[in-house]
Amino acid sequence: MSLGMIRLIAMREFVDNVKTKGFWISILLLPALLVGMVILQARISDAIPTRYYILIDQTGTYQQAVQQAIDLEYQRRVLQEFVSYLLANRKDRDMEQISADAGGAADNLIDTVDADQSGAIQDWMDNGGLDYALVLASPYLREDAPPFEAPDRLFLAADLPGEVDPNSPMDEIISNLRPYLNGERSISAGDSRGSLFALIMIPENVDRDIIRPGTLPVQRDGTPAGIQYWSRNLTDDRLPNAIASNINREIRDREFAARGVDANLVRNVQATRLPMNRLDPLAAEGEEAVSMADTIRQYAPVGFVYLMFFSLMQSMQYLLSNTVEEKSNRIIEVLLASVTADELMMGKLLGIGLSGLTTIGTWLLSFVLILALYQSEQMAVISQILDVVLGSALIPWFVFYYFAGYALYSGVFLAIGSLCNTLKEAQSMMMPMIMIQVVPLAIMVAVVVDPDNTLFRAMSWFPLFTPYLMMNRMASNPPMFEVIGTTVLLVVSIIFVLWLSGKVFRHGVLRTGQPPRIVELFKLLRIRKQSEAL
């Protein structure tokens, strides 16, 4: 084979791909979609409309608990957004320093939210809420940090319509409020109007439906027991869950009081906790504490596997479509008049491979530019994550397994393309290879959680799975004999696949008609081998 010819064919394949608009559109589509999703999610969170509710408490004892539940739900949103704000604007933005034993007050706030969110919210409110947090976090914020903007309240109490008597029977109340619940009529809340999001009905005799140990819920007169929550939106369960949680807490406080138990004392005991420090025995002495960066690195292989899959599938698609198109247009016959089949095959593999590298490089450059140009709390956190991932020891392994996966699968797809005359034929033959690649994708989260599972370790030795599964396991430092053994087997498999694909390619590029069946293909390869021996 002539290296000069292979280089010329590779450059031809590379230029033919990168000069098309479709190539760049398909490349830029992924970062645009991912960034768009982040921006859209932030905009959606900010654009959630105010939701009006009506509370009818015929007992007269739970109204304060419901209002407290709604206040707690709002403070939960404030607390969550403030923690995100703190992570994005802290002075020390190095995630290596954010660990369980960091010791700072701001870090304790973050750890407390992660460990016990409901307790953290109560502590947050007891200590002054946002004002307390701003004072607590001010020494840890960058000097140029933007001011924190608290979210608007999501749930507001609406005025009860004049035609509704809160003391009338429940059926009558529901009948009068049904037009508001169905959106046929709007509800007023002070100077504003809107649709009624929810109705919370607490019947007068609701206490008889309290469930205690040894009892079961019952239905009376065909109506469900307990509190009734009416709403057209059955997917947003924040309001009913918050109300149920706080009312049950109120009921338990009464039970404590009836038995002479101090409820606050019980809560203080329940809020007492011992920090759990996660330590890595493989780390250097004195650096065993597991930081947020370590956690990110542990899950980083999932992102690498996705990146590898999308890039490989794009390269395989180009390789397959180019081969089929040149064969159907008879261009390949002209090329074979000047170069050998082996030179053409190797040139195509190298040229499309360069296109794949261009794809990955463009993606990374796009993300860097977007993170630099678009400033937001979400982007700041993503930037820190990207810094951790790119600075990890996983990059060399990703480069190796990407090239290994490309060499392994490209030979197979190129052989498929040489046997087909139309893309329709090629798509039916390539489907089994796509399904093989989907298998490691489907289990990649399970592999990160349990990388030493016997099944996953055994599957890592299957060459078609090796690039994906070993990349997925690299963050957990798999045994060296598995790394070396699977690598040797993978390299041998690549050599064998390329050798076999070369034989199929030499036979298939000039073949016309229907693609051969498997048995026929083996016969043809055997005949060709015998003819070459003669």
XYZ file of C-alpha atoms in Angstrom:
534
model
C 0.000 0.000 0.000
C 1.169 3.525 -0.802
C 1.053 5.919 2.135
C 0.864 8.842 -0.265
C -2.291 7.470 -1.878
C -3.849 6.774 1.517
C -3.104 10.361 2.602
C -4.666 11.792 -0.585
C -7.824 9.704 -0.175
C -8.038 10.630 3.528
C -7.784 14.349 2.737
C -10.398 13.975 0.002
C -12.833 12.269 2.390
C -12.139 14.824 5.121
C -12.576 17.875 2.872
C -15.707 16.462 1.216
C -17.317 16.136 4.659
C -16.245 19.330 6.390
C -17.027 21.634 3.470
C -20.756 20.819 3.553
C -23.276 22.893 5.485
C -24.971 19.789 6.810
C -21.769 18.684 8.554
C -21.462 21.926 10.548
C -25.172 22.158 11.235
C -25.208 18.646 12.683
C -22.102 19.383 14.776
C -23.364 22.674 16.209
C -26.836 21.296 16.809
C -25.814 19.300 19.906
C -24.182 22.136 21.919
C -26.976 24.464 20.818
C -29.601 22.014 22.078
C -27.826 21.411 25.401
C -27.293 25.110 26.079
C -30.824 25.832 24.923
C -32.155 23.279 27.402
C -30.234 24.924 30.271
C -31.445 28.399 29.302
C -34.990 27.190 28.676
C -35.101 25.398 32.024
C -33.999 28.587 33.781
C -36.567 30.645 31.868
C -39.323 28.131 32.596
C -38.516 28.237 36.322
C -38.689 32.020 36.251
C -41.852 32.079 34.134
C -44.050 29.807 36.265
C -47.232 31.831 36.845
C -48.649 32.568 40.266
C -51.052 29.848 41.282
C -54.125 30.739 43.318
C -55.686 28.422 45.840
C -58.694 28.475 48.148
C -58.625 26.910 51.594
C -61.855 25.997 53.333
C -61.167 24.724 56.839
C -64.443 23.839 58.490
C -62.610 22.705 61.629
C -61.031 26.133 62.164
C -57.842 24.467 63.479
C -55.685 23.715 60.437
C -55.636 27.031 58.580
C -52.409 28.144 60.243
C -50.755 24.790 59.458
C -51.697 25.133 55.782
C -50.314 28.666 55.602
C -47.149 27.541 57.324
C -46.833 24.691 54.801
C -47.038 27.139 51.907
C -44.450 29.380 53.575
C -42.174 26.373 54.021
C -42.569 25.454 50.349
C -41.598 28.973 49.335
C -38.609 28.985 51.665
C -37.556 25.640 50.175
C -37.356 27.284 46.735
C -35.465 30.258 48.151
C -33.024 27.982 49.967
C -32.382 25.810 46.912
C -31.751 28.794 44.660
C -29.552 30.439 47.275
C -27.365 27.327 47.559
C -26.978 27.331 43.750
C -26.124 31.031 43.925
C -23.546 30.343 46.627
C -21.902 27.528 44.659
C -21.680 29.698 41.551
C -20.352 32.860 43.253
C -18.165 31.671 46.111
C -14.629 33.025 46.350
C -13.037 29.609 46.263
C -14.580 28.176 43.096
C -12.335 25.131 43.169
C -14.606 22.160 43.715
C -11.691 20.256 45.217
C -12.242 22.372 48.356
C -15.965 21.655 48.667
C -15.860 18.570 50.861
C -17.693 17.283 53.885
C -15.057 18.539 56.307
C -14.521 21.959 54.709
C -15.453 23.552 58.016
C -16.802 26.860 56.681
C -20.254 28.124 57.599
C -21.241 28.322 53.935
C -20.112 24.742 53.383
C -22.076 23.641 56.436
C -25.180 25.226 54.934
C -24.624 23.316 51.680
C -23.997 20.056 53.527
C -27.049 20.565 55.740
C -29.318 21.041 52.737
C -27.948 17.869 51.153
C -28.293 15.844 54.342
C -31.663 17.002 55.689
C -33.511 19.493 53.533
C -36.652 19.736 55.665
C -34.618 20.338 58.813
C -32.456 22.860 56.984
C -35.541 24.792 55.875
C -36.849 24.979 59.425
C -33.452 26.115 60.704
C -33.309 28.614 57.841
C -36.672 30.128 58.876
C -35.947 30.021 62.615
C -32.712 31.964 62.065
C -34.192 34.668 59.859
C -34.359 33.072 56.418
C -32.680 34.907 53.570
C -31.327 37.730 55.745
C -29.557 35.163 57.909
C -28.137 33.375 54.885
C -26.814 36.554 53.263
C -24.946 37.475 56.446
C -23.683 33.915 56.780
C -22.435 33.694 53.196
C -21.090 37.222 52.666
C -17.465 36.381 53.661
C -17.455 33.544 51.110
C -18.848 35.453 48.112
C -16.745 37.033 45.398
C -16.549 40.815 45.488
C -18.117 41.072 42.037
C -20.911 38.610 42.828
C -24.315 39.875 41.639
C -26.995 40.411 44.293
C -29.186 37.429 45.021
C -32.724 37.752 43.674
C -35.278 35.736 45.603
C -37.938 33.960 43.506
C -41.524 35.158 43.523
C -44.113 33.324 45.562
C -45.705 30.535 43.592
C -48.874 29.932 45.625
C -51.196 32.742 46.792
C -54.519 32.551 48.625
C -57.500 33.670 46.522
C -60.644 35.406 47.741
C -63.609 33.162 48.382
C -66.405 33.976 45.878
C -69.446 35.619 47.432
C -71.792 32.795 46.416
C -69.801 30.229 48.401
C -70.641 29.638 52.064
C -67.656 27.902 53.723
C -69.974 26.331 56.313
C -72.366 24.759 53.818
C -72.200 21.045 52.930
C -69.142 19.956 50.978
C -71.134 18.902 47.909
C -72.643 22.370 47.664
C -69.232 24.048 48.043
C -67.739 21.872 45.299
C -70.686 22.545 43.017
C -70.309 26.314 43.419
C -66.534 26.241 42.907
C -66.472 23.756 40.016
C -66.674 26.525 37.326
C -63.606 28.135 38.890
C -61.759 24.811 39.119
C -62.577 23.995 35.482
C -61.267 27.348 34.286
C -64.694 28.591 33.162
C -64.513 31.523 35.569
C -61.555 33.448 36.987
C -60.885 34.022 40.650
C -59.799 37.247 42.356
C -56.934 37.688 44.788
C -56.824 41.257 45.966
C -56.259 43.460 42.910
C -55.325 40.586 40.602
C -57.324 37.871 38.894
C -56.479 34.448 37.521
C -57.590 30.856 37.288
C -58.135 28.783 40.404
C -55.287 26.292 40.672
C -56.419 24.269 43.687
C -59.090 23.906 46.360
C -58.154 22.470 49.756
C -61.215 21.184 51.612
C -60.899 20.239 55.296
C -64.257 18.822 56.499
C -65.595 19.645 59.909
C -65.252 16.068 61.197
C -61.881 15.353 59.557
C -60.219 14.414 62.864
C -62.182 11.171 62.975
C -60.243 10.064 59.873
C -56.830 10.328 61.558
C -54.970 7.076 60.991
C -53.232 5.641 64.029
C -51.188 2.457 64.371
C -53.437 -0.564 63.937
C -56.172 1.304 62.004
C -56.942 1.537 58.279
C -58.410 4.441 56.267
C -62.160 4.188 55.660
C -64.675 5.763 53.264
C -67.939 7.203 54.540
C -70.985 7.848 52.368
C -68.919 7.141 49.237
C -66.567 10.095 49.872
C -62.840 9.710 50.548
C -61.707 10.182 54.118
C -59.481 13.022 55.204
C -58.542 16.239 53.420
C -59.728 16.775 49.845
C -57.401 18.400 47.310
C -59.085 19.499 44.059
C -56.979 20.584 41.089
C -56.843 20.115 37.314
C -53.052 19.905 37.474
C -52.389 16.483 38.927
C -48.667 16.392 38.067
C -47.498 19.289 40.255
C -47.664 17.728 43.708
C -45.645 20.335 45.601
C -48.665 22.023 47.174
C -50.568 18.891 48.326
C -47.368 17.260 49.588
C -46.362 20.367 51.548
C -49.821 20.711 53.083
C -50.073 17.021 53.995
C -46.609 17.055 55.545
C -47.252 20.104 57.728
C -50.758 19.099 58.816
C -49.455 15.660 59.812
C -46.746 17.424 61.761
C -49.433 19.501 63.509
C -51.373 16.324 64.367
C -48.253 14.673 65.778
C -47.536 17.755 67.897
C -51.010 17.416 69.396
C -50.386 13.737 70.073
C -47.111 14.641 71.799
C -48.883 17.293 73.901
C -51.653 14.851 74.867
C -48.998 12.460 76.146
C -47.007 15.166 77.909
C -44.108 15.078 75.442
C -42.334 18.273 74.353
C -42.636 18.315 70.529
C -39.778 20.795 70.139
C -37.548 18.548 72.195
C -38.414 15.616 69.929
C -37.645 17.669 66.815
C -34.348 18.806 68.241
C -33.425 15.208 68.962
C -34.470 14.158 65.458
C -32.412 16.999 63.943
C -29.322 15.863 65.813
C -26.914 14.212 63.395
C -23.329 13.143 63.047
C -21.473 14.172 59.863
C -20.475 11.348 57.553
C -17.049 11.943 56.048
C -16.443 10.021 52.834
C -12.794 8.994 52.457
C -10.988 7.428 49.533
C -8.425 4.747 50.544
C -6.704 5.099 47.152
C -5.946 8.806 47.651
C -2.649 10.144 48.956
C -2.197 10.380 52.715
C -3.826 13.552 54.003
C -5.988 13.934 50.867
C -8.448 11.114 51.522
C -11.507 13.402 51.975
C -13.892 13.015 49.046
C -14.672 16.403 47.522
C -17.398 17.449 45.136
C -14.813 17.231 42.359
C -14.219 13.571 43.216
C -17.939 12.896 42.959
C -18.083 14.652 39.588
C -15.119 12.636 38.340
C -16.855 9.450 39.456
C -19.823 10.192 37.198
C -17.818 11.867 34.410
C -17.473 8.584 32.434
C -21.212 8.715 31.762
C -20.691 11.952 29.835
C -17.656 10.521 28.052
C -19.622 7.444 26.983
C -22.416 9.605 25.586
C -19.885 11.784 23.762
C -18.156 8.720 22.344
C -21.426 7.172 21.184
C -22.750 10.275 19.430
C -19.416 11.023 17.757
C -18.903 7.428 16.641
C -22.429 7.148 15.282
C -21.973 10.358 13.304
C -18.660 9.115 11.863
C -20.147 5.710 11.044
C -23.058 7.368 9.287
C -20.711 9.447 7.133
C -18.563 6.416 6.370
C -21.536 4.291 5.421
C -23.361 6.896 3.351
C -20.210 7.987 1.469
C -19.336 4.412 0.547
C -22.860 3.545 -0.584
C -23.187 6.784 -2.559
C -19.856 6.335 -4.353
C -20.688 2.732 -5.143
C -24.163 3.505 -6.501
C -22.794 6.398 -8.615
C -19.929 4.263 -9.992
C -17.409 6.747 -8.570
C -15.709 3.966 -6.673
C -14.878 2.193 -9.944
C -13.003 5.285 -11.127
C -11.117 5.468 -7.833
C -10.145 1.796 -8.015
C -8.590 2.441 -11.420
C -5.958 4.581 -9.645
C -5.643 3.033 -6.177
C -6.004 -0.389 -4.648
C -9.018 -1.426 -2.570
C -6.870 -1.507 0.579
C -5.600 2.030 -0.018
C -9.138 3.256 -0.642
C -10.387 1.590 2.519
C -7.614 2.942 4.762
C -7.951 6.417 3.250
C -11.678 6.446 3.988
C -11.108 5.298 7.561
C -8.535 8.007 8.214
C -10.488 10.774 6.466
C -13.749 10.095 8.289
C -11.775 9.661 11.520
C -10.418 13.185 11.117
C -13.993 14.361 10.644
C -14.906 12.727 13.967
C -12.043 14.504 15.726
C -13.216 17.753 14.156
C -16.666 17.079 15.611
C -15.368 16.566 19.171
C -13.041 19.572 18.931
C -15.862 21.774 17.672
C -18.138 20.626 20.500
C -15.540 21.427 23.168
C -14.710 24.805 21.602
C -18.419 25.651 21.362
C -18.971 24.878 25.040
C -15.958 26.968 26.058
C -17.159 29.942 24.000
C -20.713 29.646 25.292
C -19.541 29.448 28.913
C -17.351 32.509 28.354
C -20.005 34.597 26.590
C -23.172 33.598 28.449
C -22.904 34.367 32.165
C -25.409 32.829 34.550
C -25.451 30.799 37.753
C -26.233 27.617 35.829
C -23.397 28.244 33.386
C -20.990 29.031 36.220
C -21.675 25.666 37.826
C -21.341 23.907 34.450
C -18.032 25.703 33.895
C -16.695 24.403 37.201
C -17.819 20.877 36.343
C -16.165 21.114 32.925
C -12.916 22.286 34.526
C -12.916 19.268 36.827
C -13.676 16.805 34.019
C -11.089 18.202 31.584
C -8.453 18.230 34.319
C -9.027 14.610 35.275
C -6.960 11.572 34.331
C -9.878 10.281 32.254
C -9.002 12.310 29.154
C -6.172 10.005 27.937
C -8.409 6.982 28.367
C -11.198 8.678 26.453
C -8.814 9.434 23.564
C -7.603 5.825 23.487
C -11.046 4.224 23.686
C -12.455 6.673 21.160
C -9.839 5.718 18.570
C -10.160 2.036 19.469
C -13.953 2.135 19.170
C -13.709 4.003 15.887
C -11.202 1.540 14.415
C -13.298 -1.427 15.539
C -16.701 -0.237 14.415
C -15.575 1.659 11.310
C -14.235 -1.509 9.735
C -17.569 -3.225 10.263
C -19.619 -0.310 8.901
C -17.293 0.135 5.920
C -17.693 -3.531 5.056
C -21.473 -3.161 5.311
C -21.388 -0.124 3.013
C -19.319 -1.976 0.420
C -21.949 -4.720 0.181
C -24.968 -2.406 -0.252
C -26.156 -0.422 -3.243
C -28.676 1.799 -1.418
C -28.922 3.407 2.010
C -32.099 1.434 2.676
C -30.182 -1.831 2.355
C -27.368 -0.464 4.516
C -29.701 0.685 7.284
C -31.237 -2.766 7.660
C -27.778 -4.372 7.896
C -26.341 -1.798 10.319
C -29.189 -2.077 12.837
C -27.662 -5.069 14.712
C -24.416 -3.118 15.188
C -26.334 -0.131 16.556
C -28.212 -2.358 19.000
C -24.897 -3.788 20.221
C -23.708 -0.252 21.057
C -26.994 0.547 22.827
C -26.425 -2.244 25.382
C -23.502 -0.561 27.242
C -25.351 2.756 27.039
C -28.402 1.256 28.726
C -26.387 0.021 31.735
C -23.814 2.809 32.059
C -25.336 4.362 35.221
C -25.440 0.931 36.856
C -21.792 0.423 35.870
C -20.784 3.687 37.602
C -22.624 2.653 40.772
C -21.215 -0.904 40.805
C -18.156 -0.991 38.513
C -16.796 -4.226 40.013
C -19.968 -6.202 39.373
C -19.071 -9.651 38.038
C -21.408 -9.295 35.050
C -19.966 -5.894 34.060
C -16.416 -7.178 34.443
C -17.211 -10.146 32.217
C -18.915 -7.954 29.610
C -15.832 -5.720 29.516
C -13.941 -8.576 27.848
C -16.314 -8.593 24.867
C -14.425 -6.401 22.341
C -17.539 -4.671 20.956
C -18.432 -3.580 24.518
C -14.885 -2.886 25.726
C -14.505 0.781 24.619
C -17.752 1.784 26.314
C -17.619 -0.351 29.479
C -13.946 0.158 30.261
C -14.313 3.909 29.736
C -17.265 3.756 32.095
C -15.233 1.900 34.745
C -12.046 3.967 34.549
C -13.052 6.369 37.329
C -13.085 3.454 39.792
C -9.528 2.315 38.962
C -10.258 -1.227 37.704
C -7.608 -3.933 38.299
C -4.563 -3.485 36.094
C -4.771 -7.019 34.718
C -8.271 -6.210 33.397
C -7.067 -2.955 31.844
C -4.117 -4.659 30.137
C -6.029 -7.815 29.232
C -9.022 -6.065 27.695
C -6.705 -3.635 25.877
C -4.673 -6.456 24.310
C -7.853 -8.304 23.329
C -9.319 -5.085 21.906
C -6.221 -4.361 19.803
C -6.134 -7.936 18.486
C -9.847 -7.690 17.652
C -9.283 -4.407 15.793
C -6.531 -5.968 13.685
C -8.720 -8.980 12.912
C -11.795 -6.877 12.107
C -9.831 -4.565 9.800
C -8.253 -7.554 8.068
C -11.613 -9.252 7.611
C -13.319 -5.980 6.615
C -10.619 -5.447 3.999
C -11.431 -8.780 2.426
C -15.170 -8.006 2.437
C -14.506 -4.509 1.087
C -12.369 -5.792 -1.810
C -15.114 -8.215 -2.767
C -18.099 -5.974 -2.122
C -17.180 -2.626 -3.711
C -17.599 -3.975 -7.258
C -20.537 -6.255 -6.479
C -24.005 -5.362 -7.774
C -27.442 -6.682 -6.950
C -28.767 -7.722 -3.569
C -26.345 -7.856 -0.603
C -25.085 -11.415 0.002
C -26.409 -13.449 2.886
C -24.083 -14.478 5.678
C -23.583 -18.019 4.371
C -22.975 -16.738 0.847
C -20.498 -14.162 2.159
C -18.451 -16.843 3.901
C -18.391 -18.915 0.725
C -17.219 -15.971 -1.339
C -14.472 -15.148 1.162
C -13.350 -18.779 1.134
C -13.279 -18.875 -2.682
C -11.316 -15.615 -2.761
C -8.847 -16.950 -0.230
C -8.296 -20.072 -2.336
C -7.865 -18.031 -5.520
C -5.298 -15.794 -3.797
C -3.385 -18.902 -2.691
C -3.250 -20.150 -6.285
